Each structure stands twice: as structure tokens, then as C-alpha cells.
CSV table of C-alpha atoms in Angstrom, one decimal:
chain,number,residue,atom,x,y,z
A,1,UNK,CA,17.7,-70.6,15.1
A,2,UNK,CA,14.5,-69.5,16.4
A,3,UNK,CA,12.4,-71.1,18.9
A,4,UNK,CA,8.5,-70.2,18.5
A,5,UNK,CA,5.9,-71.3,21.7
A,6,UNK,CA,2.5,-70.8,21.2
A,7,UNK,CA,-0.3,-70.4,23.7
A,8,UNK,CA,-3.8,-69.6,24.3
A,9,UNK,CA,-5.8,-71.8,22.4
A,10,UNK,CA,-9.3,-73.7,23.0
A,11,UNK,CA,-12.6,-74.3,23.2
A,12,UNK,CA,-15.1,-71.2,22.3
A,13,UNK,CA,-18.8,-70.2,21.4
A,14,UNK,CA,-19.6,-68.2,18.6
A,15,UNK,CA,-19.2,-64.3,19.7
A,16,UNK,CA,-16.5,-65.2,22.1
A,17,UNK,CA,-12.8,-64.4,22.2
A,18,UNK,CA,-9.5,-65.5,22.3
A,19,UNK,CA,-5.6,-64.6,22.9
A,20,UNK,CA,-3.0,-66.0,21.3
A,21,UNK,CA,0.5,-65.5,22.2
A,22,UNK,CA,3.5,-66.6,20.4
A,23,UNK,CA,6.8,-66.2,22.1
A,24,UNK,CA,10.2,-66.6,20.2
A,25,UNK,CA,13.7,-67.2,21.6
A,26,UNK,CA,16.7,-67.8,20.0
A,27,UNK,CA,18.4,-65.4,17.8
A,28,UNK,CA,15.4,-63.2,18.0
A,29,UNK,CA,17.9,-60.2,17.0
A,30,UNK,CA,17.4,-60.9,13.5
A,31,UNK,CA,13.6,-61.5,13.1
A,32,UNK,CA,11.9,-59.4,10.9
A,33,UNK,CA,7.8,-59.8,10.8
A,34,UNK,CA,5.7,-62.2,12.7
A,35,UNK,CA,2.4,-63.2,12.1
A,36,UNK,CA,0.0,-66.0,12.2
A,37,UNK,CA,-1.0,-68.5,10.1
A,38,UNK,CA,-4.3,-71.1,10.1
A,39,UNK,CA,-5.1,-74.3,8.4
A,40,UNK,CA,-8.4,-75.9,8.6
A,41,UNK,CA,-8.5,-80.1,7.4
A,42,UNK,CA,-8.3,-80.1,3.5
A,43,UNK,CA,-7.3,-76.7,3.5
A,44,UNK,CA,-3.9,-75.0,2.5
A,45,UNK,CA,-2.0,-72.8,5.1
A,46,UNK,CA,-3.4,-69.5,5.0
A,47,UNK,CA,-1.8,-66.0,6.7
A,48,UNK,CA,-4.6,-64.6,9.3
A,49,UNK,CA,-2.3,-61.3,9.9
A,50,UNK,CA,1.2,-60.4,9.9
A,51,UNK,CA,3.6,-57.2,11.8
A,52,UNK,CA,6.6,-56.2,11.2
A,53,UNK,CA,9.5,-55.1,13.3
A,54,UNK,CA,7.8,-51.6,13.1
A,55,UNK,CA,4.7,-52.3,13.6
A,56,UNK,CA,3.0,-52.3,10.4
A,57,UNK,CA,0.1,-54.4,10.4
A,58,UNK,CA,-1.6,-56.5,7.8
A,59,UNK,CA,-5.0,-58.7,7.9
A,60,UNK,CA,-6.8,-61.4,5.7
A,61,UNK,CA,-9.6,-59.6,4.8
A,62,UNK,CA,-12.0,-62.6,6.6
A,63,UNK,CA,-10.7,-60.9,10.2
A,64,UNK,CA,-10.5,-57.3,9.8
A,65,UNK,CA,-12.1,-55.4,12.0
A,66,UNK,CA,-12.5,-59.2,14.6
A,67,UNK,CA,-8.9,-59.8,14.8
A,68,UNK,CA,-5.9,-57.2,16.2
A,69,UNK,CA,-2.5,-58.8,16.0
A,70,UNK,CA,0.4,-57.1,18.5
A,71,UNK,CA,4.6,-57.2,19.5
A,72,UNK,CA,5.9,-56.6,22.2
A,73,UNK,CA,9.6,-56.4,20.6
A,74,UNK,CA,11.1,-56.7,24.3
A,75,UNK,CA,9.3,-59.7,25.4
A,76,UNK,CA,9.8,-61.0,21.8
A,77,UNK,CA,6.3,-62.1,21.7
A,78,UNK,CA,3.5,-61.6,19.2
A,79,UNK,CA,-0.3,-61.9,20.5
A,80,UNK,CA,-3.6,-62.0,18.4
A,81,UNK,CA,-6.3,-60.7,19.9
A,82,UNK,CA,-9.9,-62.9,18.2
A,83,UNK,CA,-13.5,-61.5,19.0
A,84,UNK,CA,-16.4,-62.0,17.8
A,85,UNK,CA,-15.2,-65.3,16.7
A,86,UNK,CA,-16.9,-67.3,14.3
A,87,UNK,CA,-17.2,-71.2,13.3
A,88,UNK,CA,-15.5,-70.7,10.3
A,89,UNK,CA,-12.4,-69.7,12.8
A,90,UNK,CA,-11.7,-73.0,13.2
A,91,UNK,CA,-8.2,-73.9,12.8
A,92,UNK,CA,-4.8,-74.9,13.8
A,93,UNK,CA,-3.3,-71.6,14.3
A,94,UNK,CA,0.6,-71.2,13.5
A,95,UNK,CA,3.1,-68.5,14.4
A,96,UNK,CA,5.4,-67.7,12.0
A,97,UNK,CA,8.6,-65.6,12.0
A,98,UNK,CA,10.7,-64.5,9.4
A,99,UNK,CA,14.2,-64.5,10.2
A,100,UNK,CA,16.6,-62.1,8.1
A,101,UNK,CA,20.1,-63.9,6.9
A,102,UNK,CA,21.9,-61.4,4.8
A,103,UNK,CA,19.4,-60.8,1.8
A,104,UNK,CA,17.4,-63.7,2.6
A,105,UNK,CA,13.7,-63.8,4.7
A,106,UNK,CA,13.8,-67.7,6.5
A,107,UNK,CA,10.5,-69.0,8.0
A,108,UNK,CA,10.4,-70.5,11.5
A,109,UNK,CA,7.1,-72.0,12.8
A,110,UNK,CA,5.3,-73.2,15.8
A,111,UNK,CA,3.9,-76.2,16.5
A,112,UNK,CA,0.3,-75.2,16.4
A,113,UNK,CA,-2.5,-74.7,18.8
A,114,UNK,CA,-6.0,-75.7,18.1
A,115,UNK,CA,-8.7,-73.1,18.2
A,116,UNK,CA,-12.2,-74.6,18.0
A,117,UNK,CA,-15.0,-72.5,18.0
A,118,UNK,CA,-18.9,-74.0,18.3
A,119,UNK,CA,-22.0,-72.6,17.1
């Protein structure tokens, strides 16, 4: 099992910055990629950014150039630095870890942290 605990959400004005953190515990040795997803009311959960165990990153088009994902493998923690925040970034942000079990990738999720950007 993998447990994920998020921190760092909150209320910020448009143009401001926040940094989210997600600490993993449990069977962390088998974690492959980690990432952040977000979900707004009435919408599906969508990928924001992901990072592989080797450090390769992937971003949603809407956050490219504004958000940066990073990973500290020694601390089993993934971060999301969010700059130039916009009201449309308002959502619940969820940490995701993909754990490799033989040929399968199993998803684990954090409890979510609210990010609210005021205009």
C-alpha cells in the first residue's frame, strides 16, 4: 500500500503563487510516476502535471510555463510550484502515485487539497 498526504493549498489572489507538497509513505520503493490532478465542480478530474521516477515531466497545456513539478526521491515527496495563478486554476488538487506491481500500474490518491484563486 501507498499513503499520500498533501499540503500547501489555500486562498491566493490572481497572479500569486502556491506550492503544494505530497509525501508518500508505505511501499514507496515500487512507485513509478507521481503527479497532480485537479477537479472543479461539475468537471472530471484532469492531469495537471506528472513526473516519472527518472525525472521526465509532463504538463497540461493550460499550466505550461506557470507550474513546475519536482520530486525528491530521498524524501518520497513530490511538489507542485504554481506561479501566475488564475481564477480558472481554482480546484481541488489531488496527488497521484502509480505503483508498479509486476506488469500492472496501480493508482493511489491523496485526500485532496483546495486551491482557490480570487480575481
